[in-house]
Every structure is written in structure tokens, then in C-alpha cells.
mmCIF file of C-alpha atoms and ligand atoms in Angstrom:
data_model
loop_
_atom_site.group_PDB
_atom_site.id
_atom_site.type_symbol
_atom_site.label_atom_id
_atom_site.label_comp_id
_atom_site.label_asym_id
_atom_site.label_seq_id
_atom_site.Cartn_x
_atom_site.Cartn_y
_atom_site.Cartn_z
ATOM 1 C CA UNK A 1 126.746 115.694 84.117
ATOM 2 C CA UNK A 2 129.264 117.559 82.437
ATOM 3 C CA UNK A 3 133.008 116.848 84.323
ATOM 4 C CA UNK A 4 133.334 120.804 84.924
ATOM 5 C CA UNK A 5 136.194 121.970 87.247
ATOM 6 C CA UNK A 6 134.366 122.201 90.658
ATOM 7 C CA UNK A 7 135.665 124.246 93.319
ATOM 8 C CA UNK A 8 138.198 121.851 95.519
ATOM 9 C CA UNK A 9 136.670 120.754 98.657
ATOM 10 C CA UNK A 10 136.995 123.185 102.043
ATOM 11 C CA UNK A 11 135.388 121.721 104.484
ATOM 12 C CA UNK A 12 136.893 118.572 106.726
ATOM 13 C CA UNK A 13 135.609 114.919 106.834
ATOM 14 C CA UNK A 14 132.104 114.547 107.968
ATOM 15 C CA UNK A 15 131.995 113.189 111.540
ATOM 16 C CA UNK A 16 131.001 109.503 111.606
ATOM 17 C CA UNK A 17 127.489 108.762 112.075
ATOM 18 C CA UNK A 18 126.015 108.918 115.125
ATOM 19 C CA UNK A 19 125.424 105.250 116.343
ATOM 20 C CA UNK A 20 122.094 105.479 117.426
ATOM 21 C CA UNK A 21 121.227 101.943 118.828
ATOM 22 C CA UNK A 22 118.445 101.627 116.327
ATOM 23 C CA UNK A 23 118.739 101.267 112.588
ATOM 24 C CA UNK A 24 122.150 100.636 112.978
ATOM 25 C CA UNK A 25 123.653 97.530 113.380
ATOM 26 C CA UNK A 26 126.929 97.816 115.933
ATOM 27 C CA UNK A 27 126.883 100.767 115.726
ATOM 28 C CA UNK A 28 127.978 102.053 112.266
ATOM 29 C CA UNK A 29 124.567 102.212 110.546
ATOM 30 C CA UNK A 30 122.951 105.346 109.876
ATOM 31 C CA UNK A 31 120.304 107.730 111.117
ATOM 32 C CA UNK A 32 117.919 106.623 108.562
ATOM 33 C CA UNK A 33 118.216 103.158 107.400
ATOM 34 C CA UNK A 34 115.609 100.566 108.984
ATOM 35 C CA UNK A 35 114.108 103.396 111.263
ATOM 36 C CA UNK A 36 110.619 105.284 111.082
ATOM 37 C CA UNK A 37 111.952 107.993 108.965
ATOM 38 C CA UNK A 38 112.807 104.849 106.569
ATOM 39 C CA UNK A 39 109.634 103.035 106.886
ATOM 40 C CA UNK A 40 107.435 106.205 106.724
ATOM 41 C CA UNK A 41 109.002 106.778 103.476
ATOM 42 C CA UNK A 42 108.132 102.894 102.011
ATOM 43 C CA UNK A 43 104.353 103.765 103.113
ATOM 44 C CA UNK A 44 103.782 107.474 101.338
ATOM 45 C CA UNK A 45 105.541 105.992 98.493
ATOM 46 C CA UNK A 46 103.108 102.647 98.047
ATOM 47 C CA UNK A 47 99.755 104.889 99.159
ATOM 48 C CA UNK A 48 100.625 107.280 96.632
ATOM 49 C CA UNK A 49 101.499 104.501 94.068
ATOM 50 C CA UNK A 50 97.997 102.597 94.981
ATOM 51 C CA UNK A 51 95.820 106.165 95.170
ATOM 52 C CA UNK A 52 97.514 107.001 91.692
ATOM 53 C CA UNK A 53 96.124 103.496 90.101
ATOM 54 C CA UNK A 54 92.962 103.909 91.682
ATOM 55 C CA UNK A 55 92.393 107.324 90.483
ATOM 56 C CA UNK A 56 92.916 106.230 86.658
ATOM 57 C CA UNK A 57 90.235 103.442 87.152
ATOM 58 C CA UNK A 58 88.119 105.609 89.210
ATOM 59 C CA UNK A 59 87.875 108.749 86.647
ATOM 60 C CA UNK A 60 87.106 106.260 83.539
ATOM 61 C CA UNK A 61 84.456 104.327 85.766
ATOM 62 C CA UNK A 62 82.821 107.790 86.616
ATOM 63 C CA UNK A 63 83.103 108.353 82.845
ATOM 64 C CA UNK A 64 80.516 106.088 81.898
ATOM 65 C CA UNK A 65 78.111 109.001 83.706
ATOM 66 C CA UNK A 66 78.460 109.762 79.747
ATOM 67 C CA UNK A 67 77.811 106.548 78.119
ATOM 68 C CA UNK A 68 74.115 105.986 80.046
ATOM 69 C CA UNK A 69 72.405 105.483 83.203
ATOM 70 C CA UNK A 70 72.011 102.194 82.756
ATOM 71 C CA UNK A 71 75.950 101.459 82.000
ATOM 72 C CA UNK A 72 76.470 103.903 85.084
ATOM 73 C CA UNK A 73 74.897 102.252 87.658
ATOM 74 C CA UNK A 74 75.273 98.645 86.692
ATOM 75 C CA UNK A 75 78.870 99.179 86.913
ATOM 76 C CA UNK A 76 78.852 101.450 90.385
ATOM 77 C CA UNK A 77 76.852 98.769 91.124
ATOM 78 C CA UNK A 78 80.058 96.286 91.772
ATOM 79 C CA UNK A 79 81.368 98.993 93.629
ATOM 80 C CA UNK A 80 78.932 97.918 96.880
ATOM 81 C CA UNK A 81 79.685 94.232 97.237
ATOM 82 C CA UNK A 82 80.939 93.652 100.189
ATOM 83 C CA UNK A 83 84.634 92.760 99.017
ATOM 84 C CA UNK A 84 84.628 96.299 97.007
ATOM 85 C CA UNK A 85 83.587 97.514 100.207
ATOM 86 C CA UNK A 86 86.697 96.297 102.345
ATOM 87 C CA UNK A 87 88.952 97.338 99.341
ATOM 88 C CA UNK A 88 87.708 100.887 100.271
ATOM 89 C CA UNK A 89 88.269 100.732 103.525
ATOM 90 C CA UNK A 90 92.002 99.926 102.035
ATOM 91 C CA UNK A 91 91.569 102.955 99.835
ATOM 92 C CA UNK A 92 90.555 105.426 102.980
ATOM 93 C CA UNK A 93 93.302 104.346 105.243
ATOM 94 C CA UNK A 94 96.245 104.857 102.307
ATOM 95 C CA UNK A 95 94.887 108.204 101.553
ATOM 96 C CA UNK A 96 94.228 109.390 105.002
ATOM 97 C CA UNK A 97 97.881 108.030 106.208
ATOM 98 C CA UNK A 98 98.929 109.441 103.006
ATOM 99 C CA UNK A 99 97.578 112.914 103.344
ATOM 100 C CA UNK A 100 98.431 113.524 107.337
ATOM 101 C CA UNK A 101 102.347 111.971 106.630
ATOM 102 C CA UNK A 102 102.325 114.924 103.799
ATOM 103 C CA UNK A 103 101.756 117.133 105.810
ATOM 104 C CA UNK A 104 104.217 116.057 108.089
ATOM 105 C CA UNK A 105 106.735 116.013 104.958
ATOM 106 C CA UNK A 106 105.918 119.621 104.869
ATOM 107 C CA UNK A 107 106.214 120.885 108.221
ATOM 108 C CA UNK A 108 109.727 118.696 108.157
ATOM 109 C CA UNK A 109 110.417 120.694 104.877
ATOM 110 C CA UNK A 110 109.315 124.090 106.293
ATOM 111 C CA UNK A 111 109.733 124.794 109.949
ATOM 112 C CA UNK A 112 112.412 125.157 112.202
ATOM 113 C CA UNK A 113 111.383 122.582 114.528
ATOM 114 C CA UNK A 114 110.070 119.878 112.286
ATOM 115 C CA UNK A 115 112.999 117.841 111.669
ATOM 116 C CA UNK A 116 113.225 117.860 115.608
ATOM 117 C CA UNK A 117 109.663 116.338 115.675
ATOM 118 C CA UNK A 118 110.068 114.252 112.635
ATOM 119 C CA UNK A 119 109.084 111.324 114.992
ATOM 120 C CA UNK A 120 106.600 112.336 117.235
ATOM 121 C CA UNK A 121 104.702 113.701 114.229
ATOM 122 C CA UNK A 122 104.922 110.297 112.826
ATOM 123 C CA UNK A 123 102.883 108.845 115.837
ATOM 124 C CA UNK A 124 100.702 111.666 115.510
ATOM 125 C CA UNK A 125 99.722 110.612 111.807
ATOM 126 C CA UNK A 126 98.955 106.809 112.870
ATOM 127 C CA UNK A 127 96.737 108.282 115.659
ATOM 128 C CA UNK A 128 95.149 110.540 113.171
ATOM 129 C CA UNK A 129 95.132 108.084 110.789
ATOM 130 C CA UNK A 130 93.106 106.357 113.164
ATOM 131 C CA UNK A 131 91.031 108.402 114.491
ATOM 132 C CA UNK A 132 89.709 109.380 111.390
ATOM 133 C CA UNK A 133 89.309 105.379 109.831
ATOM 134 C CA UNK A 134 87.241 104.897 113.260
ATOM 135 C CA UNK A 135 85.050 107.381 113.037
ATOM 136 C CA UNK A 136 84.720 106.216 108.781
ATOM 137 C CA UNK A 137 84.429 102.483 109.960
ATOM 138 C CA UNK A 138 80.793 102.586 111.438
ATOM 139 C CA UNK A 139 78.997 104.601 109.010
ATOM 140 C CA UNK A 140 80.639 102.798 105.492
ATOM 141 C CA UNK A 141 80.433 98.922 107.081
ATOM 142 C CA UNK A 142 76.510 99.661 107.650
ATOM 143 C CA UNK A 143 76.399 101.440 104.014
ATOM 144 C CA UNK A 144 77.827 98.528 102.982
ATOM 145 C CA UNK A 145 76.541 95.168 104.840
ATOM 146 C CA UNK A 146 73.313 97.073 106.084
ATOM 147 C CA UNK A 147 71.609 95.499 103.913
ATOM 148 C CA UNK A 148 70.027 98.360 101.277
ATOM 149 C CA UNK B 1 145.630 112.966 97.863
ATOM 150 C CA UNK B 2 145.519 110.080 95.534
ATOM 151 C CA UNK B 3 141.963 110.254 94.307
ATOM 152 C CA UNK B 4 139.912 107.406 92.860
ATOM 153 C CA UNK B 5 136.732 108.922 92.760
ATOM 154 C CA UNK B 6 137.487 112.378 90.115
ATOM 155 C CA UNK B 7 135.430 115.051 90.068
ATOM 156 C CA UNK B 8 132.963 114.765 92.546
ATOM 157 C CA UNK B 9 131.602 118.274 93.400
ATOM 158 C CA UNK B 10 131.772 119.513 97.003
ATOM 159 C CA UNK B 11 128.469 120.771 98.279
ATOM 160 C CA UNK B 12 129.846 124.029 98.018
ATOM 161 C CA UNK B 13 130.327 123.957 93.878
ATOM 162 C CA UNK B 14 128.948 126.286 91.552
ATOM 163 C CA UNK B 15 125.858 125.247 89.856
ATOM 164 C CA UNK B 16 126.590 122.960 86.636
ATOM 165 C CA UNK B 17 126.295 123.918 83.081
ATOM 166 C CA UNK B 18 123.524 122.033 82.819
ATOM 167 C CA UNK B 19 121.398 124.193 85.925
ATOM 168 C CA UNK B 20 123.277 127.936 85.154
ATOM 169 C CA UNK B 21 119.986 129.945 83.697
ATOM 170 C CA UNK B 22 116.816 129.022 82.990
ATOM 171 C CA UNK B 23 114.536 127.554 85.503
ATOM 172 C CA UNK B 24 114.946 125.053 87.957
ATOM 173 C CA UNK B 25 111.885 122.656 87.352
ATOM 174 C CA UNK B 26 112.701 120.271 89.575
ATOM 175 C CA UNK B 27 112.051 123.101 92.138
ATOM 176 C CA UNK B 28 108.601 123.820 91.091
ATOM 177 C CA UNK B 29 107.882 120.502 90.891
ATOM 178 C CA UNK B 30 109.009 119.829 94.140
ATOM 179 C CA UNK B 31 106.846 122.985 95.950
ATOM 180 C CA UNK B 32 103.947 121.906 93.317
ATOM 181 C CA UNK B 33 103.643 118.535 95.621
ATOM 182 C CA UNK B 34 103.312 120.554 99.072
ATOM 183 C CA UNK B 35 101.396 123.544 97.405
ATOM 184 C CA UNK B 36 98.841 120.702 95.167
ATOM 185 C CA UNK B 37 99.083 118.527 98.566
ATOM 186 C CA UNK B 38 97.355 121.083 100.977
ATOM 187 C CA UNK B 39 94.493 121.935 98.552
ATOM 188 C CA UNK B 40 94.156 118.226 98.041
ATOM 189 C CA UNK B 41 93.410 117.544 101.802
ATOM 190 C CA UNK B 42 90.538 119.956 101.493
ATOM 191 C CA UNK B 43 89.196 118.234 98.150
ATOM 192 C CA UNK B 44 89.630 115.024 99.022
ATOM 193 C CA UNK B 45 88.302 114.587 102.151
ATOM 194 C CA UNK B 46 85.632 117.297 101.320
ATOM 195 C CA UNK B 47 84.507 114.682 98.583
ATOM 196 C CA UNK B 48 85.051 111.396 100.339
ATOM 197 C CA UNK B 49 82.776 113.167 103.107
ATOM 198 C CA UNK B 50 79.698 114.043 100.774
ATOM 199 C CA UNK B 51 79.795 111.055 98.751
ATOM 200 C CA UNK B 52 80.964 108.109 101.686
ATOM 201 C CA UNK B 53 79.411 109.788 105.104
ATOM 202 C CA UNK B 54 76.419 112.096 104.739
ATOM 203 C CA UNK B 55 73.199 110.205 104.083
ATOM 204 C CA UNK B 56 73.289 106.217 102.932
ATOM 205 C CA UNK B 57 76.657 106.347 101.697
ATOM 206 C CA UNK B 58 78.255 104.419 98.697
ATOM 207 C CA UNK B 59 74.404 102.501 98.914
ATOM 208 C CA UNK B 60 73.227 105.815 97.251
ATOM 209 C CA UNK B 61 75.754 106.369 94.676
ATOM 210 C CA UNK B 62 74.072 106.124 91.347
ATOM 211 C CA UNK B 63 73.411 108.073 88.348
ATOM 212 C CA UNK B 64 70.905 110.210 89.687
ATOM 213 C CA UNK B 65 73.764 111.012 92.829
ATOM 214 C CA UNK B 66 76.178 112.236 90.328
ATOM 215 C CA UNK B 67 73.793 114.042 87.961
ATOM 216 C CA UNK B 68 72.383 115.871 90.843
ATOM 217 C CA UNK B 69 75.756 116.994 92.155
ATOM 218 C CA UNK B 70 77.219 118.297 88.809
ATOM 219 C CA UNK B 71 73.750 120.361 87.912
ATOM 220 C CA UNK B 72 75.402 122.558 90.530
ATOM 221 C CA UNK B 73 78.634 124.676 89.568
ATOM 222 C CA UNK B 74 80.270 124.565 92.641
ATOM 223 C CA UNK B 75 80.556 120.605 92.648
ATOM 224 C CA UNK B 76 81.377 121.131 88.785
ATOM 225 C CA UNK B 77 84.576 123.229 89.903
ATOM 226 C CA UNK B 78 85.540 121.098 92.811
ATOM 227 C CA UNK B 79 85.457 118.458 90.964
ATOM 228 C CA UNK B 80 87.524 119.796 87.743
ATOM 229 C CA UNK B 81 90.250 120.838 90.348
ATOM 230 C CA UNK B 82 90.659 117.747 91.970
ATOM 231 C CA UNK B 83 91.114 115.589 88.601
ATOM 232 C CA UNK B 84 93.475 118.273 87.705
ATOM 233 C CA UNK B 85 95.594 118.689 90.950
ATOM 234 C CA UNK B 86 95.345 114.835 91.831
ATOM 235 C CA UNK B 87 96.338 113.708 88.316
ATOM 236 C CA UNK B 88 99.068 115.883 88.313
ATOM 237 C CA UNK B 89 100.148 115.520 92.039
ATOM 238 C CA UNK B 90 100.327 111.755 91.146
ATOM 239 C CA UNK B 91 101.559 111.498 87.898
ATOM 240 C CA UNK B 92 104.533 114.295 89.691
ATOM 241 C CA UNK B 93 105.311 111.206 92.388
ATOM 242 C CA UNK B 94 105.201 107.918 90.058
ATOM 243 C CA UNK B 95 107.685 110.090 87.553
ATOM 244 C CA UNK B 96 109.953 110.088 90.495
ATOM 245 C CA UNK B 97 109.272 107.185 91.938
ATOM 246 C CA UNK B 98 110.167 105.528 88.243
ATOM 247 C CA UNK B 99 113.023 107.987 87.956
ATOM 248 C CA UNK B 100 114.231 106.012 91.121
ATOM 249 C CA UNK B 101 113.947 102.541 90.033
ATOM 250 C CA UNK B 102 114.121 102.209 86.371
ATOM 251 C CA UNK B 103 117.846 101.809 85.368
ATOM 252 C CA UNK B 104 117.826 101.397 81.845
ATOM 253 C CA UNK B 105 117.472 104.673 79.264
ATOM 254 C CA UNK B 106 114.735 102.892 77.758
ATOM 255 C CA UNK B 107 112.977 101.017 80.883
ATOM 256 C CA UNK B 108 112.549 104.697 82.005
ATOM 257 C CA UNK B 109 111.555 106.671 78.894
ATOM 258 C CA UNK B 110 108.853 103.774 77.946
ATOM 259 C CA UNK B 111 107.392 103.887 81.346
ATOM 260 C CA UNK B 112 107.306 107.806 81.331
ATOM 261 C CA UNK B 113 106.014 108.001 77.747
ATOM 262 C CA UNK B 114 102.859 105.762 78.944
ATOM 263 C CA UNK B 115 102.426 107.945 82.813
ATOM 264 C CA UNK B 116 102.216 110.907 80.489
ATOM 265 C CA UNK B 117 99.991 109.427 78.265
ATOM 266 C CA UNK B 118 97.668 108.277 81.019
ATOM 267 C CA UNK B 119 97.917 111.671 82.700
ATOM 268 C CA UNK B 120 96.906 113.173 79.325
ATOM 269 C CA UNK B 121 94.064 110.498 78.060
ATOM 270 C CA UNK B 122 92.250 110.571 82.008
ATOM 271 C CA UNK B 123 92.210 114.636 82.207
ATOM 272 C CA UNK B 124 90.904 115.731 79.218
ATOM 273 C CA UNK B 125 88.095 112.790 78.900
ATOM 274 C CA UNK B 126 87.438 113.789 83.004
ATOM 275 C CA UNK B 127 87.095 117.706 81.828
ATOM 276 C CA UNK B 128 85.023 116.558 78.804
ATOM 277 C CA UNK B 129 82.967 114.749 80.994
ATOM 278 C CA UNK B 130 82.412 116.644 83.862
ATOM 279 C CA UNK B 131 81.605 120.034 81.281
ATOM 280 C CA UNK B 132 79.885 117.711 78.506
ATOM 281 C CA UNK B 133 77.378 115.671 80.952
ATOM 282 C CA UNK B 134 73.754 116.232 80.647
ATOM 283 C CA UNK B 135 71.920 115.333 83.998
ATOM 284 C CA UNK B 136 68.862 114.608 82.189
ATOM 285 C CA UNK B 137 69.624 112.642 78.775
ATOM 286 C CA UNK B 138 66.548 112.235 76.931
ATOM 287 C CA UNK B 139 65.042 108.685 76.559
ATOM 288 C CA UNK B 140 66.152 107.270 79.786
ATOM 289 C CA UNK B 141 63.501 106.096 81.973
ATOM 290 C CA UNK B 142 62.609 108.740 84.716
ATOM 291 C CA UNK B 143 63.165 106.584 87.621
ATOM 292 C CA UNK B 144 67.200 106.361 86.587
ATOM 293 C CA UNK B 145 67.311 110.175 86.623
ATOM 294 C CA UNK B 146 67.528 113.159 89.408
ATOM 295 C CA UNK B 147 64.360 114.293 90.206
ATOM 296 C CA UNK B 148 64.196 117.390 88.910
ATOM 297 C CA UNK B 149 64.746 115.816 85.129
ATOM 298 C CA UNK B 150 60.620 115.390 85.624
ATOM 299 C CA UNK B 151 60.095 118.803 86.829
HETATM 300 C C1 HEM C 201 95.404 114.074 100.220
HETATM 301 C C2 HEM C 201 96.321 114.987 100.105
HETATM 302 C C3 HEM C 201 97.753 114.698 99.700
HETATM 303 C C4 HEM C 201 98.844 115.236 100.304
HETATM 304 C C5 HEM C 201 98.865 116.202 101.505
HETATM 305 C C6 HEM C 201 100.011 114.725 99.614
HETATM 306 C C7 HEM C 201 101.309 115.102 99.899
HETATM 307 C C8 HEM C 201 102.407 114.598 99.296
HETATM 308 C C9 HEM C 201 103.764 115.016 99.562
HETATM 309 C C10 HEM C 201 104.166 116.141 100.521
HETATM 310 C C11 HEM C 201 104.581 114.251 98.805
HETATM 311 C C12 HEM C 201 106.101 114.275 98.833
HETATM 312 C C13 HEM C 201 106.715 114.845 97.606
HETATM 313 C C14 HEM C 201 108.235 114.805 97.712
HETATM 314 O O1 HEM C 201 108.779 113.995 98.454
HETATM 315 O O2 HEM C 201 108.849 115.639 97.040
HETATM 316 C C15 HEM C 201 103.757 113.337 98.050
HETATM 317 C C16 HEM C 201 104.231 112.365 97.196
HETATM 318 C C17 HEM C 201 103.428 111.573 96.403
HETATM 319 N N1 HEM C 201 102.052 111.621 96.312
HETATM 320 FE FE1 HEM C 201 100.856 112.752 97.447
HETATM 321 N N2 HEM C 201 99.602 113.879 98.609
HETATM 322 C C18 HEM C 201 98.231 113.837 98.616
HETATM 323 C C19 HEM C 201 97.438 113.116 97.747
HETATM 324 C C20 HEM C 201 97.896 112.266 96.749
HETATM 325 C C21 HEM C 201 97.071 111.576 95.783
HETATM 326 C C22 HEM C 201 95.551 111.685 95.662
HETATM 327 C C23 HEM C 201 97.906 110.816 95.018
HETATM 328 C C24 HEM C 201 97.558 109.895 93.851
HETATM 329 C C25 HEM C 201 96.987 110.353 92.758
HETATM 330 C C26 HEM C 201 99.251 111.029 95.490
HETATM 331 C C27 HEM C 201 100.384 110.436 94.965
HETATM 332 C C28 HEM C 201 101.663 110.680 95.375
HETATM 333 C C29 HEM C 201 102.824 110.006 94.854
HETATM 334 C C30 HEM C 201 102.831 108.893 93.802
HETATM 335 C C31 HEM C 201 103.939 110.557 95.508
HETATM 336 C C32 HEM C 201 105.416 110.197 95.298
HETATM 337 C C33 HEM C 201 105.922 109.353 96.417
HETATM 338 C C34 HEM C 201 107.423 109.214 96.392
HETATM 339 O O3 HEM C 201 108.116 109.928 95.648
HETATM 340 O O4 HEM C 201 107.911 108.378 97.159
HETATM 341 N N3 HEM C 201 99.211 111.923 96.543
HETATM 342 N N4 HEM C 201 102.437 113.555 98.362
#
């Protein structure tokens, strides 16, 4: 950036952090650091790393839909082991947590209240999170070990 | 006050050089992630539900599953959105997330050269495809192909 004159500072010091027993270690950490908000972050960043990946490999493999029927489904074919299976299990849970912590991002961004309820809403996404991977479990294990 | 750190702009400064004019792109891309993010819930889970829970699953994915589903428009469109708000969405997060973590000029322009390259390659061969596929090539055995090939 260029060194422009900048307008000299008005305001005081910031206070000192808040020592909030956690994420801060005797007391002069910080609100963030080592806490949900912190750990939160490290998960929407490696689900949306992972989904990212996958969706490269998944748009070429659906590709093939051009090459032949044959090529097709011998290749969606690996796709129902039972070890491909369990990977999308993986898969499920990173974009379910993924997509109910954006959404938290956003009402954080957005409302009033939401940096208020920052944390609760976190809990709220793992019990979505879930909720929802339940109620996927049942159907895609049978899909996949019943035995078609 | 004796200084060591010159220059550092209060919070209060007037916007660079640099950001005076023009527009701010690292606004839009920021709103682009919440605005592509709430239409992706829809799509996503809309397409995880058709294709993983209704009826037998990933056991009945198979070239006559995907054939039957882009003979229809509607699945065509959702379809074409989805590569093109996902791909985007992504390739939008691993530019920052390299942004964060690549130091070195040339660490960071290589690996952005090759996301933008990926982002390019994957959505016009998935727009080709989706727009280019024909449910019912000829000389493929009839049992491979939706029913309606026969018809
Ligand atoms: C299912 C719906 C989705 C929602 C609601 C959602 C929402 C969000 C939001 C709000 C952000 C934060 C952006 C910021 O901090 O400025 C984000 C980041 C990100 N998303 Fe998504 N997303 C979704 C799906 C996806 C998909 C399918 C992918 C992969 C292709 C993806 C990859 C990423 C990446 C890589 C980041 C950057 C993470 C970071 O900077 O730490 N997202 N997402």
C-alpha cells in the first residue's frame, strides 16, 4: 500500500481484552483464539477445502455421461463399494456442517443479534448437523451394504 | 510519541489510493459467498435428496439415472446453476484461503493461475456436457439406456 498521509489517530487506546477464562491463558488471551468462534472457523475452512476437491473430481466423473454408458457406469460403479460409501458419509457431514455454519456466518454478518448468539448458533449447527446425518445414515448404509 | 511502527492508518483514514473509485471487488466477492451460499443450500441438498434418498439410492445411479434426469429441462437448469454457483462459490474461498497462506509472490500467483484454470477447464466441459448429452446415443445396447430410448 501506498505510505499516504493518513489522518492522525483520535480515538484512545483500546481497552485490554476482556480475560474471559477460556481461550485465554491467565488471562491476557483474546476473545477468539482457541475458542468455538476459532475452531468453527478451522472446520468451514477444511469442509469447504474438501467439498471444493470433491466437486472437481465429481463434475469430470459425471463427464464421462459423454464418453459412453459403458465408461459411465463402470466407473459410478466404484462409487458403491462400501469404503466409497463411508467416504460419503464424510462428504454429507462436511457439507451439511458446512452449509448450516454459513448460514450462521450470515446471520453473524447481518443481524443485530447474531454476534450475541454467535455461540448458541454454533450448537445449533452440530445439532442440525446431526439431525440431518441421522436421518441420511439409515437410508444410504442400506443403499450401500443392502446388498443390491 | 516516538513511533516505531510509521504510517499505520487509524480505522478512521480515508480510503487509499489504491480503493478511491472504481469498484470494490472484494465487496462483491464477499456478498457473492452469502448471496451464492443461500441458493446453494436449496441446490445442494435438493440434489443430494433426489439422487442419495428417494428410491434405492447411490445403488441406482447409473447411466440410465442421469440420462433420464437431464431429458427434463428443469434438472438441466438446476444442474447448470449449481456447477456454476458451486464452482465459483469454491474457487471464491480456496483464492482466499491461498491468499492467506501462501507467502511468496510466486507460491501465490502459481497456485491461483492453476484454481483459475481448474475453475475454467471443469465449467465449460460441465456446461458442454450437461447441454451436449444425448440420453439415447445410438449403438448402445438398450438395457444401458432410459427407457424411453426404446419407445
Ligand atoms: C451448501 C451451501 C453453502 C453455504 C451456505 C456456504 C456458505 C459459505 C460462507 C458464508 C462462507 C464464508 C465466506 C467468507 O468468510 O467471506 C463460505 C466459505 C467457503 N465455502 Fe462455502 N457454502 C456452501 C457451499 C460450498 C461448497 C459446495 C463449496 C465447495 C465447492 C464451498 C467452499 C467454500 C470455501 C473453500 C470457503 C472459504 C473458506 C475460508 O475462507 O475459510 N462452499 N461458504
Amino acid at each position: 500500500m501506498a505510505s499516504a498521509p493518513t489522518v492522525p489517530p483520535t480515538s484512545a487506546p483500546p481497552p485490554p481484552p476482556r480475560s474471559s477464562g477460556r481461550g485465554s491463558k491467565k488471562g491476557l488471551g483474546t476473545l477468539y483464539r482457541g475458542t468455538e468462534g476459532m475452531w468453527s472457523w478451522v472446520l468451514h475452512r477444511v469442509t469447504g477445502m474438501l467439498l471444493f476437491l470433491f466437486l472437481l473430481v465429481h463434475v469430470l466423473d459425471t463427464a464421462l455421461v459423454r464418453v459412453s454408458p459403458e465408461v459411465y457406469n463402470e466407473v459410478i460403479g466404484t462409487y458403491k463399494t462400501p469404503i466409497m460409501g463411508l467416504g460419503e458419509v464424510g462428504l454429507v457431514a462436511a457439507v451439511l456442517f458446512h452449509a448450516f455454519n454459513g448460514i450462521r456466518i450470515i446471520l453473524v454478518d447481518f443481524t443485530a443479534k447474531g454476534p450475541r448468539y454467535q455461540r448458541v448458533m454454533l450448537w445449533v449447527v452440530v445439532g442440525l448437523t446431526v439431525v440431518a446425518l441421522a436421518g441420511f445414515l439409515p437410508r444410504h448404509l442400506s443403499n450401500v451394504f443392502g446388498g443390491h | 510519541m516516538t513511533g516505531t511502527i510509521p504510517d499505520v492508518a487509524s480505522p478512521r483514514a480515508k480510503r487509499s489510493q489504491a480503493m478511491r473509485g472504481g469498484i470494490n471487488t472484494e465487496l462483491y466477492a464477499w456478498l457473492f459467498m452469502r448471496v451464492s451460499g443461500v441458493i446453494l443450500i436449496v441446490l445442494i441438498f435438493g440434489h443430494l435428496f433426489v439422487n442419495l434418498m428417494v428410491g434405492d439410492g447411490v445403488a441406482a445411479i447409473d447411466f440410465a439415472f442421469v440420462a433420464g434426469k437431464w431429458s427434463e429441462p428443469f434438472w438441466q437448469v438446476w444442474d447448470l446453476l449449481m456447477l456454476w454457483l458451486a464452482m465459483i462459490h469454491g474457487t471464491n474461498g480456496v483464492r482466499t484461503i491461498i491468499n492467506d497462506y501462501a507467502e511468496r509472490d510466486v507460491t501465490r500467483i502459481v497456485l491461483k493461475a492453476l484454481l483459475y484454470v481448474a475453475l475454467v477447464v471443469t465449467v465449460v466441459m460441465g456446461t458442454l456436457v450437461i447441454f451436449t448429452f444425448d440420453p439415447c446415443p445410438v449403438g448402445s445396447p438398450a438395457d444401458l439406456l432410459p427407457s424411453f430410448c426404446s419407445a
